[in-house]
Tab-separated table of C-alpha atoms and ligand atoms in Angstrom:
chain	number	residue	atom	x	y	z
A	244	UNK	CA	187.803	151.394	83.911
A	245	UNK	CA	190.718	150.622	86.201
A	246	UNK	CA	192.913	153.351	84.727
A	247	UNK	CA	190.324	155.943	85.479
A	248	UNK	CA	189.649	155.764	89.184
A	249	UNK	CA	188.382	159.128	90.148
A	250	UNK	CA	187.075	160.190	93.471
A	251	UNK	CA	183.329	159.801	93.198
A	252	UNK	CA	181.509	163.077	93.404
A	253	UNK	CA	177.910	163.708	94.226
A	254	UNK	CA	176.529	165.908	91.562
A	255	UNK	CA	173.405	167.736	90.742
A	256	UNK	CA	173.691	170.987	92.595
A	257	UNK	CA	173.431	173.187	89.515
A	258	UNK	CA	171.688	173.148	86.205
A	259	UNK	CA	173.381	173.676	82.898
A	260	UNK	CA	173.455	177.273	81.776
A	261	UNK	CA	170.303	178.173	79.938
A	262	UNK	CA	168.225	175.352	81.439
A	263	UNK	CA	165.044	176.347	83.151
A	264	UNK	CA	164.249	174.930	86.590
A	265	UNK	CA	166.918	175.593	89.178
A	266	UNK	CA	167.842	172.373	90.884
A	267	UNK	CA	168.060	172.817	94.637
A	268	UNK	CA	170.325	171.131	97.138
A	269	UNK	CA	168.216	168.019	97.132
A	270	UNK	CA	171.159	165.712	97.116
A	271	UNK	CA	172.851	167.038	100.227
A	272	UNK	CA	174.423	163.934	101.544
A	273	UNK	CA	176.134	162.996	104.755
A	274	UNK	CA	179.694	161.829	104.081
A	275	UNK	CA	180.216	158.198	105.033
A	276	UNK	CA	180.833	158.435	108.710
A	277	UNK	CA	180.197	156.637	111.944
A	278	UNK	CA	176.906	158.259	112.720
A	279	UNK	CA	174.538	161.177	112.521
A	280	UNK	CA	171.745	162.926	114.353
A	281	UNK	CA	168.456	162.593	112.533
A	282	UNK	CA	165.620	164.866	113.652
A	283	UNK	CA	162.209	163.979	112.277
A	284	UNK	CA	160.384	167.259	111.849
A	285	UNK	CA	157.899	169.285	109.879
A	286	UNK	CA	159.286	170.740	106.676
A	287	UNK	CA	158.306	173.078	103.860
A	288	UNK	CA	159.272	172.819	100.219
A	289	UNK	CA	158.092	174.088	96.810
A	290	UNK	CA	156.808	170.748	95.500
A	291	UNK	CA	155.004	172.739	92.821
A	292	UNK	CA	157.236	175.410	91.345
A	293	UNK	CA	156.533	178.734	92.999
A	294	UNK	CA	154.248	177.308	95.696
A	295	UNK	CA	155.649	176.265	99.047
A	296	UNK	CA	153.839	173.321	100.597
A	297	UNK	CA	153.956	173.108	104.388
A	298	UNK	CA	153.265	170.158	106.658
A	299	UNK	CA	155.818	167.909	104.986
A	300	UNK	CA	157.821	165.472	107.096
A	301	UNK	CA	161.571	165.349	106.617
A	302	UNK	CA	164.804	165.402	108.579
A	303	UNK	CA	165.704	168.857	107.273
A	304	UNK	CA	163.410	171.881	107.542
A	305	UNK	CA	163.486	172.778	103.852
A	306	UNK	CA	164.687	169.762	101.881
A	307	UNK	CA	163.958	166.092	101.347
A	308	UNK	CA	165.468	163.547	103.719
A	309	UNK	CA	169.138	163.474	102.660
A	310	UNK	CA	171.097	160.482	101.477
A	311	UNK	CA	172.695	158.720	104.438
A	312	UNK	CA	176.024	157.103	103.631
A	313	UNK	CA	177.617	154.395	105.687
A	314	UNK	CA	180.321	151.816	105.085
A	315	UNK	CA	180.012	148.105	104.811
A	316	UNK	CA	180.884	146.180	108.008
A	317	UNK	CA	181.241	149.435	109.927
A	318	UNK	CA	178.898	150.383	112.795
A	319	UNK	CA	176.882	153.549	112.235
A	320	UNK	CA	175.002	155.219	115.065
A	321	UNK	CA	171.835	156.951	113.905
A	322	UNK	CA	170.338	158.932	116.744
A	323	UNK	CA	166.739	159.568	115.685
A	324	UNK	CA	164.868	162.283	117.565
A	325	UNK	CA	161.156	162.769	117.118
A	326	UNK	CA	160.249	166.442	116.695
A	327	UNK	CA	156.690	165.669	115.601
A	328	UNK	CA	153.643	165.705	117.827
A	329	UNK	CA	152.963	162.118	116.761
A	330	UNK	CA	154.730	158.851	117.473
A	331	UNK	CA	157.282	157.424	115.067
A	332	UNK	CA	159.952	154.705	114.630
A	333	UNK	CA	162.576	154.429	111.888
A	334	UNK	CA	163.144	151.390	109.706
A	335	UNK	CA	166.228	150.734	107.537
A	336	UNK	CA	164.800	148.925	104.549
A	337	UNK	CA	166.945	146.066	103.272
A	338	UNK	CA	169.642	146.104	105.947
A	339	UNK	CA	170.420	142.723	107.481
A	340	UNK	CA	170.948	144.204	110.913
A	341	UNK	CA	170.214	143.260	114.528
A	342	UNK	CA	166.522	142.672	115.066
A	343	UNK	CA	166.467	145.203	117.934
A	344	UNK	CA	167.489	147.957	115.473
A	345	UNK	CA	164.858	147.178	112.833
A	346	UNK	CA	162.462	149.953	113.883
A	347	UNK	CA	159.182	148.036	113.920
A	348	UNK	CA	156.867	149.245	116.700
A	349	UNK	CA	155.846	146.672	119.310
A	350	UNK	CA	157.711	143.928	117.434
A	351	UNK	CA	161.237	145.286	118.011
A	352	UNK	CA	160.833	148.533	119.979
A	353	UNK	CA	158.287	150.917	121.468
A	354	UNK	CA	157.217	153.896	119.385
A	355	UNK	CA	159.329	157.023	119.855
A	356	UNK	CA	157.293	159.757	121.549
A	357	UNK	CA	157.582	163.486	120.892
A	358	UNK	CA	161.028	164.876	121.809
A	359	UNK	CA	162.339	161.421	122.586
A	360	UNK	CA	165.273	159.764	120.822
A	361	UNK	CA	166.184	156.239	119.860
A	362	UNK	CA	169.754	155.276	119.050
A	363	UNK	CA	169.850	152.891	116.127
A	364	UNK	CA	173.098	150.962	115.942
A	365	UNK	CA	173.180	150.229	112.243
A	366	UNK	CA	175.421	147.656	110.678
A	367	UNK	CA	175.417	146.162	107.215
A	368	UNK	CA	177.404	143.240	105.832
A	369	UNK	CA	176.107	144.273	102.393
A	370	UNK	CA	177.066	147.227	100.218
A	371	UNK	CA	174.362	148.743	98.054
A	372	UNK	CA	171.401	151.080	97.738
A	373	UNK	CA	168.927	150.832	100.611
A	374	UNK	CA	166.476	153.306	102.107
A	375	UNK	CA	164.873	154.480	105.330
A	376	UNK	CA	161.318	155.289	106.294
A	377	UNK	CA	159.114	155.254	109.395
A	378	UNK	CA	157.284	152.065	110.457
A	379	UNK	CA	154.929	153.850	112.878
A	380	UNK	CA	152.360	156.340	111.528
A	381	UNK	CA	153.726	154.907	108.310
A	382	UNK	CA	150.920	155.966	106.004
A	383	UNK	CA	150.928	159.613	107.054
A	384	UNK	CA	154.622	160.162	107.554
A	385	UNK	CA	155.683	158.452	104.329
A	386	UNK	CA	152.983	160.181	102.296
A	387	UNK	CA	154.150	163.494	103.760
A	388	UNK	CA	157.700	162.894	102.601
A	389	UNK	CA	159.724	160.821	105.087
A	390	UNK	CA	161.489	158.456	102.687
A	391	UNK	CA	165.264	158.731	102.205
A	392	UNK	CA	168.010	156.840	100.419
A	393	UNK	CA	170.600	154.940	102.466
A	394	UNK	CA	173.862	154.101	100.729
A	395	UNK	CA	176.244	151.454	102.021
A	396	UNK	CA	179.551	151.968	100.267
A	397	UNK	CA	181.639	149.177	98.791
A	398	UNK	CA	185.014	148.484	100.388
A	399	UNK	CA	186.690	149.780	97.254
A	400	UNK	CA	185.429	152.691	95.220
A	401	UNK	CA	184.047	151.107	92.053
A	402	UNK	CA	185.313	154.070	90.045
A	403	UNK	CA	182.337	155.984	88.712
A	404	UNK	CA	182.846	159.609	87.723
A	405	UNK	CA	179.749	160.657	89.605
A	406	UNK	CA	176.798	159.293	91.477
A	407	UNK	CA	173.203	160.525	91.256
A	408	UNK	CA	170.621	159.380	93.811
A	409	UNK	CA	167.101	159.458	92.352
A	410	UNK	CA	164.408	159.131	95.010
A	411	UNK	CA	161.136	158.530	93.129
A	412	UNK	CA	157.888	159.374	94.859
A	413	UNK	CA	154.571	161.145	94.566
A	414	UNK	CA	152.689	163.634	96.675
A	415	UNK	CA	148.932	164.154	96.864
A	416	UNK	CA	148.345	167.873	96.398
A	417	UNK	CA	145.727	170.027	94.761
A	418	UNK	CA	146.699	172.700	92.223
A	419	UNK	CA	147.407	175.180	95.013
A	420	UNK	CA	149.950	172.931	96.670
A	421	UNK	CA	147.554	171.964	99.481
A	422	UNK	CA	147.277	168.406	100.727
A	423	UNK	CA	144.347	166.253	99.690
A	424	UNK	CA	143.401	162.927	101.352
A	425	UNK	CA	146.608	160.902	101.653
A	426	UNK	CA	144.723	157.685	100.867
A	427	UNK	CA	141.199	156.595	100.061
A	428	UNK	CA	139.271	153.461	101.021
A	429	UNK	CA	138.641	152.858	97.340
A	430	UNK	CA	142.380	152.874	96.644
A	431	UNK	CA	143.275	150.806	99.702
A	432	UNK	CA	140.910	148.039	98.594
A	433	UNK	CA	142.407	148.025	95.095
A	434	UNK	CA	145.768	149.095	93.698
A	435	UNK	CA	146.386	151.907	96.192
A	436	UNK	CA	145.809	155.660	96.063
A	437	UNK	CA	148.071	157.450	93.610
A	438	UNK	CA	149.713	160.813	94.120
A	439	UNK	CA	148.945	163.803	91.943
A	440	UNK	CA	152.508	165.167	91.674
A	441	UNK	CA	155.258	162.845	90.467
A	442	UNK	CA	158.671	163.809	91.767
A	443	UNK	CA	162.308	162.828	91.780
A	444	UNK	CA	164.113	164.097	94.868
A	445	UNK	CA	160.933	166.148	95.584
A	446	UNK	CA	161.218	167.954	92.199
A	447	UNK	CA	159.259	167.583	88.993
A	448	UNK	CA	161.536	166.641	86.086
A	449	UNK	CA	164.764	167.855	87.736
A	450	UNK	CA	167.902	168.316	85.645
A	451	UNK	CA	171.324	167.399	86.920
A	452	UNK	CA	174.738	168.013	85.450
A	453	UNK	CA	177.025	165.075	84.828
A	454	UNK	CA	180.397	164.882	83.078
A	455	UNK	CA	180.180	164.369	79.303
A	456	UNK	CA	181.210	160.860	78.318
A	457	UNK	CA	181.438	159.949	82.005
A	458	UNK	CA	180.321	156.787	83.751
A	459	UNK	CA	177.574	157.701	86.183
A	460	UNK	CA	176.012	155.539	88.865
A	461	UNK	CA	172.307	156.180	89.214
A	462	UNK	CA	170.908	154.998	92.527
A	463	UNK	CA	167.188	154.779	91.855
A	464	UNK	CA	164.845	154.108	94.774
A	465	UNK	CA	161.073	153.723	94.387
A	466	UNK	CA	159.969	155.085	97.745
A	467	UNK	CA	156.384	155.932	96.847
A	468	UNK	CA	153.661	154.328	98.957
A	469	UNK	CA	151.806	153.052	95.873
A	470	UNK	CA	153.257	153.665	92.433
A	471	UNK	CA	154.904	150.982	90.339
A	472	UNK	CA	157.471	152.545	88.010
A	473	UNK	CA	158.267	151.294	84.498
A	474	UNK	CA	161.674	152.780	83.786
A	475	UNK	CA	163.495	153.233	80.506
A	476	UNK	CA	166.355	155.377	79.226
A	477	UNK	CA	166.019	155.887	75.484
A	478	UNK	CA	168.947	158.100	74.638
A	479	UNK	CA	171.942	156.728	76.468
A	480	UNK	CA	173.799	153.479	76.938
A	481	UNK	CA	173.287	152.032	80.377
A	482	UNK	CA	173.427	148.774	82.295
A	483	UNK	CA	171.632	147.611	85.401
A	484	UNK	CA	174.355	146.631	87.862
A	485	UNK	CA	172.319	145.930	91.016
A	486	UNK	CA	168.715	145.373	92.023
A	487	UNK	CA	167.316	145.984	95.498
A	488	UNK	CA	170.784	146.662	96.859
A	489	UNK	CA	172.412	143.472	95.611
A	490	UNK	CA	174.829	143.306	92.655
A	491	UNK	CA	173.728	141.341	89.620
A	492	UNK	CA	176.164	138.547	88.753
A	493	UNK	CA	175.644	139.431	85.072
A	494	UNK	CA	174.869	142.982	84.011
A	495	UNK	CA	171.557	143.608	82.231
A	496	UNK	CA	171.114	146.194	79.491
A	497	UNK	CA	168.986	149.070	80.718
A	498	UNK	CA	165.788	149.096	78.631
A	499	UNK	CA	165.548	151.830	76.024
A	500	UNK	CA	161.846	151.462	75.308
A	501	UNK	CA	158.640	151.372	77.300
A	502	UNK	CA	157.853	147.865	76.050
A	503	UNK	CA	160.898	146.453	77.817
A	504	UNK	CA	160.775	148.751	80.837
A	505	UNK	CA	162.474	147.939	84.145
A	506	UNK	CA	159.629	147.522	86.631
A	507	UNK	CA	160.262	148.875	90.138
A	508	UNK	CA	157.513	148.524	92.724
A	509	UNK	CA	157.306	150.380	96.046
A	510	UNK	CA	160.413	149.647	98.098
A	511	UNK	CA	162.554	148.419	95.206
A	512	UNK	CA	165.831	149.920	93.963
A	513	UNK	CA	168.047	149.742	90.912
A	514	UNK	CA	171.670	150.767	90.479
A	515	UNK	CA	172.282	151.774	86.886
A	516	UNK	CA	175.643	152.445	85.254
A	517	UNK	CA	175.013	155.167	82.689
A	518	UNK	CA	177.384	156.342	80.006
A	519	UNK	CA	176.740	160.060	79.560
A	520	UNK	CA	176.485	161.397	76.001
A	521	UNK	CA	179.848	162.565	74.639
A	522	UNK	CA	178.964	166.104	73.615
A	523	UNK	CA	178.425	168.903	76.087
A	524	UNK	CA	174.765	169.877	76.359
A	525	UNK	CA	173.387	166.513	75.276
A	526	UNK	CA	170.836	165.042	77.623
A	527	UNK	CA	170.099	161.555	78.936
A	528	UNK	CA	166.510	161.256	80.141
A	529	UNK	CA	165.021	158.718	82.542
A	530	UNK	CA	161.361	158.032	81.812
A	531	UNK	CA	158.615	156.019	83.390
A	532	UNK	CA	155.908	154.589	81.211
A	533	UNK	CA	152.334	155.478	82.128
A	534	UNK	CA	149.110	154.397	80.496
A	535	UNK	CA	148.930	156.515	77.368
A	536	UNK	CA	152.201	158.386	77.723
A	537	UNK	CA	155.683	158.367	79.178
A	538	UNK	CA	156.711	160.803	81.891
A	539	UNK	CA	160.127	162.342	82.468
A	540	UNK	CA	161.571	161.491	85.874
A	541	UNK	CA	164.954	163.197	85.529
A	542	UNK	CA	167.324	164.646	82.947
A	543	UNK	CA	171.099	164.472	83.043
A	544	UNK	CA	172.889	167.144	81.081
A	545	UNK	CA	176.394	166.416	79.769
A	546	UNK	CA	178.870	169.028	80.980
A	547	UNK	CA	182.526	169.724	80.185
A	548	UNK	CA	184.998	167.944	77.935
A	549	UNK	CA	184.339	164.250	77.379
A	550	UNK	CA	185.714	161.770	79.887
A	551	UNK	CA	185.718	159.203	77.072
A	552	UNK	CA	184.638	156.347	79.310
A	553	UNK	CA	183.018	153.173	78.056
A	554	UNK	CA	180.659	150.539	79.405
A	555	UNK	CA	182.648	147.775	77.727
A	556	UNK	CA	184.942	146.887	80.574
A	557	UNK	CA	182.484	147.531	83.348
A	558	UNK	CA	182.775	144.660	85.819
A	559	UNK	CA	180.048	143.357	88.111
A	560	UNK	CA	180.148	144.888	91.591
A	561	UNK	CA	181.601	142.601	94.277
A	562	UNK	CA	178.966	140.152	95.518
A	563	UNK	CA	177.484	140.634	98.971
A	564	UNK	CA	178.060	137.830	101.520
A	565	UNK	CA	174.593	136.290	101.301
A	566	UNK	CA	174.545	132.629	102.387
A	567	UNK	CA	173.593	130.181	99.642
A	568	UNK	CA	170.530	128.087	100.582
A	569	UNK	CA	170.341	124.346	100.069
A	570	UNK	CA	167.324	123.505	97.980
A	571	UNK	CA	167.298	119.786	98.717
A	572	UNK	CA	165.551	119.276	102.018
A	573	UNK	CA	164.666	122.958	102.409
A	574	UNK	CA	161.764	123.754	104.689
A	575	UNK	CA	158.644	124.706	102.667
A	576	UNK	CA	155.932	127.178	103.650
A	577	UNK	CA	153.121	128.714	101.645
A	578	UNK	CA	151.685	132.203	101.998
A	579	UNK	CA	148.495	133.335	100.313
A	580	UNK	CA	147.844	137.022	99.777
A	581	UNK	CA	144.241	138.008	99.293
A	582	UNK	CA	141.125	139.243	100.972
A	583	UNK	CA	140.280	138.632	104.615
A	584	UNK	CA	137.482	136.313	105.722
A	585	UNK	CA	135.697	139.054	107.644
A	586	UNK	CA	136.262	142.660	108.534
A	587	UNK	CA	137.944	143.084	111.886
A	588	UNK	CA	139.334	146.557	112.421
A	589	UNK	CA	142.995	146.484	113.450
A	590	UNK	CA	144.191	147.890	116.761
A	591	UNK	CA	147.278	149.906	115.988
A	592	UNK	CA	148.033	151.411	119.371
A	593	UNK	CA	150.064	154.578	118.990
A	594	UNK	CA	151.097	154.005	115.407
A	595	UNK	CA	148.028	154.950	113.422
A	596	UNK	CA	145.436	152.649	111.920
A	597	UNK	CA	143.367	152.802	108.800
A	598	UNK	CA	139.822	151.896	109.816
A	599	UNK	CA	139.346	149.098	107.292
A	600	UNK	CA	140.401	145.527	106.756
A	601	UNK	CA	140.754	144.694	103.080
A	602	UNK	CA	143.680	142.267	102.960
A	603	UNK	CA	145.177	139.229	104.619
A	604	UNK	CA	148.075	136.779	104.623
A	605	UNK	CA	146.900	133.172	104.900
A	606	UNK	CA	143.378	134.539	105.465
A	607	UNK	CA	144.527	136.313	108.618
A	608	UNK	CA	144.483	140.098	108.457
A	609	UNK	CA	147.195	141.742	110.551
A	610	UNK	CA	145.513	142.466	113.854
A	611	UNK	CA	147.380	145.725	114.326
A	612	UNK	CA	150.826	146.816	115.438
A	613	UNK	CA	149.867	146.874	119.122
A	614	UNK	CA	147.694	143.772	119.161
A	615	UNK	CA	148.474	141.285	121.897
A	616	UNK	CA	149.075	137.595	121.347
A	617	UNK	CA	149.630	137.801	117.616
A	618	UNK	CA	151.923	134.965	116.665
A	619	UNK	CA	154.368	134.601	113.792
A	620	UNK	CA	153.183	133.390	110.387
A	621	UNK	CA	155.997	130.847	110.499
A	622	UNK	CA	158.930	129.993	112.762
A	623	UNK	CA	162.280	128.924	111.339
A	624	UNK	CA	165.375	127.592	112.992
A	625	UNK	CA	168.516	129.657	112.619
A	626	UNK	CA	170.444	128.717	109.466
A	627	UNK	CA	167.592	126.627	108.115
A	628	UNK	CA	167.142	126.828	104.320
A	629	UNK	CA	163.606	127.887	103.499
A	630	UNK	CA	161.483	127.919	100.357
A	631	UNK	CA	158.483	130.199	100.720
A	632	UNK	CA	155.746	129.989	98.126
A	633	UNK	CA	154.116	133.408	97.691
A	634	UNK	CA	150.714	133.075	96.075
A	635	UNK	CA	148.756	136.155	95.044
A	636	UNK	CA	145.102	135.335	94.616
A	637	UNK	CA	144.087	138.955	94.082
A	638	UNK	CA	143.864	140.994	90.871
A	639	UNK	CA	146.332	143.593	92.221
A	640	UNK	CA	150.129	143.687	92.340
A	641	UNK	CA	151.823	143.401	95.745
A	642	UNK	CA	155.478	144.264	96.405
A	643	UNK	CA	156.124	141.697	99.139
A	644	UNK	CA	158.890	142.703	101.546
A	645	UNK	CA	160.731	140.689	104.188
A	646	UNK	CA	162.811	142.443	106.831
A	647	UNK	CA	166.255	141.397	108.041
A	648	UNK	CA	166.881	138.617	105.496
A	649	UNK	CA	167.442	138.534	101.755
A	650	UNK	CA	166.025	135.962	99.426
A	651	UNK	CA	166.318	134.726	95.874
A	652	UNK	CA	163.196	134.509	93.716
A	653	UNK	CA	163.440	130.974	92.302
A	654	UNK	CA	160.551	130.589	89.929
A	655	UNK	CA	157.317	132.248	88.879
A	656	UNK	CA	154.236	130.815	87.200
A	657	UNK	CA	154.156	133.866	84.903
A	658	UNK	CA	157.677	134.917	83.885
A	659	UNK	CA	161.350	134.104	84.034
A	660	UNK	CA	163.313	135.831	86.745
A	661	UNK	CA	167.019	136.656	86.615
A	662	UNK	CA	169.133	135.194	89.423
A	663	UNK	CA	169.501	137.857	92.080
A	664	UNK	CA	169.041	138.578	95.784
A	665	UNK	CA	166.365	140.897	97.077
A	666	UNK	CA	164.293	141.997	100.060
A	667	UNK	CA	161.196	142.979	98.053
A	668	UNK	CA	159.648	141.048	95.198
A	669	UNK	CA	156.828	142.421	93.074
A	670	UNK	CA	154.146	139.758	93.015
A	671	UNK	CA	151.968	140.438	90.006
A	672	UNK	CA	148.251	139.814	89.910
A	673	UNK	CA	147.522	136.123	90.356
A	674	UNK	CA	151.222	135.317	90.277
A	675	UNK	CA	152.935	132.640	92.389
A	676	UNK	CA	156.637	133.017	93.135
A	677	UNK	CA	158.833	130.657	95.144
A	678	UNK	CA	161.563	132.425	97.076
A	679	UNK	CA	164.476	130.805	98.870
A	680	UNK	CA	166.814	131.952	101.629
A	681	UNK	CA	168.820	130.916	104.658
A	682	UNK	CA	167.165	132.026	107.898
A	683	UNK	CA	170.479	133.176	109.350
A	684	UNK	CA	169.350	136.277	111.236
A	685	UNK	CA	167.439	135.582	114.475
A	686	UNK	CA	164.460	137.713	115.444
A	687	UNK	CA	160.914	138.654	114.579
A	688	UNK	CA	160.981	139.996	111.039
A	689	UNK	CA	158.102	141.987	109.575
A	690	UNK	CA	156.713	140.569	106.331
A	691	UNK	CA	154.261	142.715	104.417
A	692	UNK	CA	153.104	144.359	101.248
A	693	UNK	CA	154.881	147.661	100.567
A	694	UNK	CA	151.788	149.345	99.171
A	695	UNK	CA	151.306	151.017	102.532
A	696	UNK	CA	147.503	151.068	102.248
A	697	UNK	CA	147.561	147.295	101.817
A	698	UNK	CA	149.998	146.860	104.696
A	699	UNK	CA	147.851	149.004	106.983
A	700	UNK	CA	144.587	147.297	106.043
A	701	UNK	CA	145.707	143.758	106.764
A	702	UNK	CA	148.463	142.620	104.392
A	703	UNK	CA	151.144	142.295	107.061
A	704	UNK	CA	152.568	139.844	109.543
A	705	UNK	CA	155.940	138.593	110.700
A	706	UNK	CA	158.110	135.535	110.645
A	707	UNK	CA	160.294	134.357	113.508
A	708	UNK	CA	163.825	132.998	113.339
A	709	UNK	CA	164.896	131.285	116.538
A	710	UNK	CA	168.276	130.138	117.815
A	711	UNK	CA	168.210	126.441	118.450
B	150	C2O	CU1	160.329	149.268	103.843
B	150	C2O	CU2	158.524	147.030	106.640
B	150	C2O	O1	159.414	148.210	105.284
B	151	CU	CU1	162.061	146.754	105.444
B	152	CU	CU1	149.692	144.946	98.280
């Protein structure tokens, strides 16, 4: 693809002639820059066609949170101002940044009050697809829409003809576009409470234009609080080039059928190189499998004369500078995810609590964001190699997420795992996975399930990395 380096364009602002739903400016993106002002505010948007839902939370008054673009190894100043009448704090999921900028209330900063700002000095040694969401009033503000994609650009443009961010998430609305309970105790104690409206970039089955025969980079982020996606692309050639922000050393064919689907749990991402159909008007469709039927997440309509690209000489993206752990002599710790011994109600200070305790790590339910004298689940020395055994003794899946560090899933008792780096691993029911990493980033790093109802009813904690 070297002879075809085109300036990447963000597409998707129009539909093909004759197509139905008009696609709005959902992909408005900040150009890669050194910073931006981000106001967290109430928003309105027609989540159901023809009905405007109010009470959403976004950073724009009438659109989803836009894609933020920054550059690798380049500081980015995000000045977050809280325009809500609730507290908040912003977290940058997957970035290996300074602990003080991680956005976790009480652990790394105080909650941001109404009309106050916090300046996040972001920095990322890694290029890839990441995302941002609040870590205070997390259940409400995420369910109401505050989940955005964060792109860290590679040093060199990898040469795609276009890039399409696909932010997958649900909303819980009735048929009139009014909010229903954002979560239920029944859901929180089991697999989570599912939305009623499935969206991509806040739209149902949106259609985007992409150049015929072009090589397109899909940046897919599962930002829903609950749903596990099972993705497949039946009518186009495509390869998975990165998972959870980190390039795959060997590309994987994108599944074409529901049986082989690519599973993305809450918090996970996939970068997919897609070869658009050659003929104008042909459509590539991204589906997710659901019990009983498959659902369309997005359609890409081929437009213009063919670019005649091919997937054949697609190279892996440049690797990110993740330190390689030493397995021999690595420090070993075990973490058990399951039910709590008894039902203490967490104290969440200003950041919202769900009045139940259903979950625990090592039999200890998270005592609440504002709880005093809560210690780390484990303490590691800086640059120590660590093997953490993650054991799920419950019949539900848990996307287990670690802040500030990236790890490699080594082995599972249920399946084979490709070699890759991640910040979020989907632990299936009764699965045990060993993960390995170098504890190279000092600080207190949140460690929790990314089904937010599980996180907020006990399945959370933190680990500490200390300088020696
Ligand atoms: Cu994506 Cu602790 O968060
Ligand atoms: Cu995170
Ligand atoms: Cu969970």
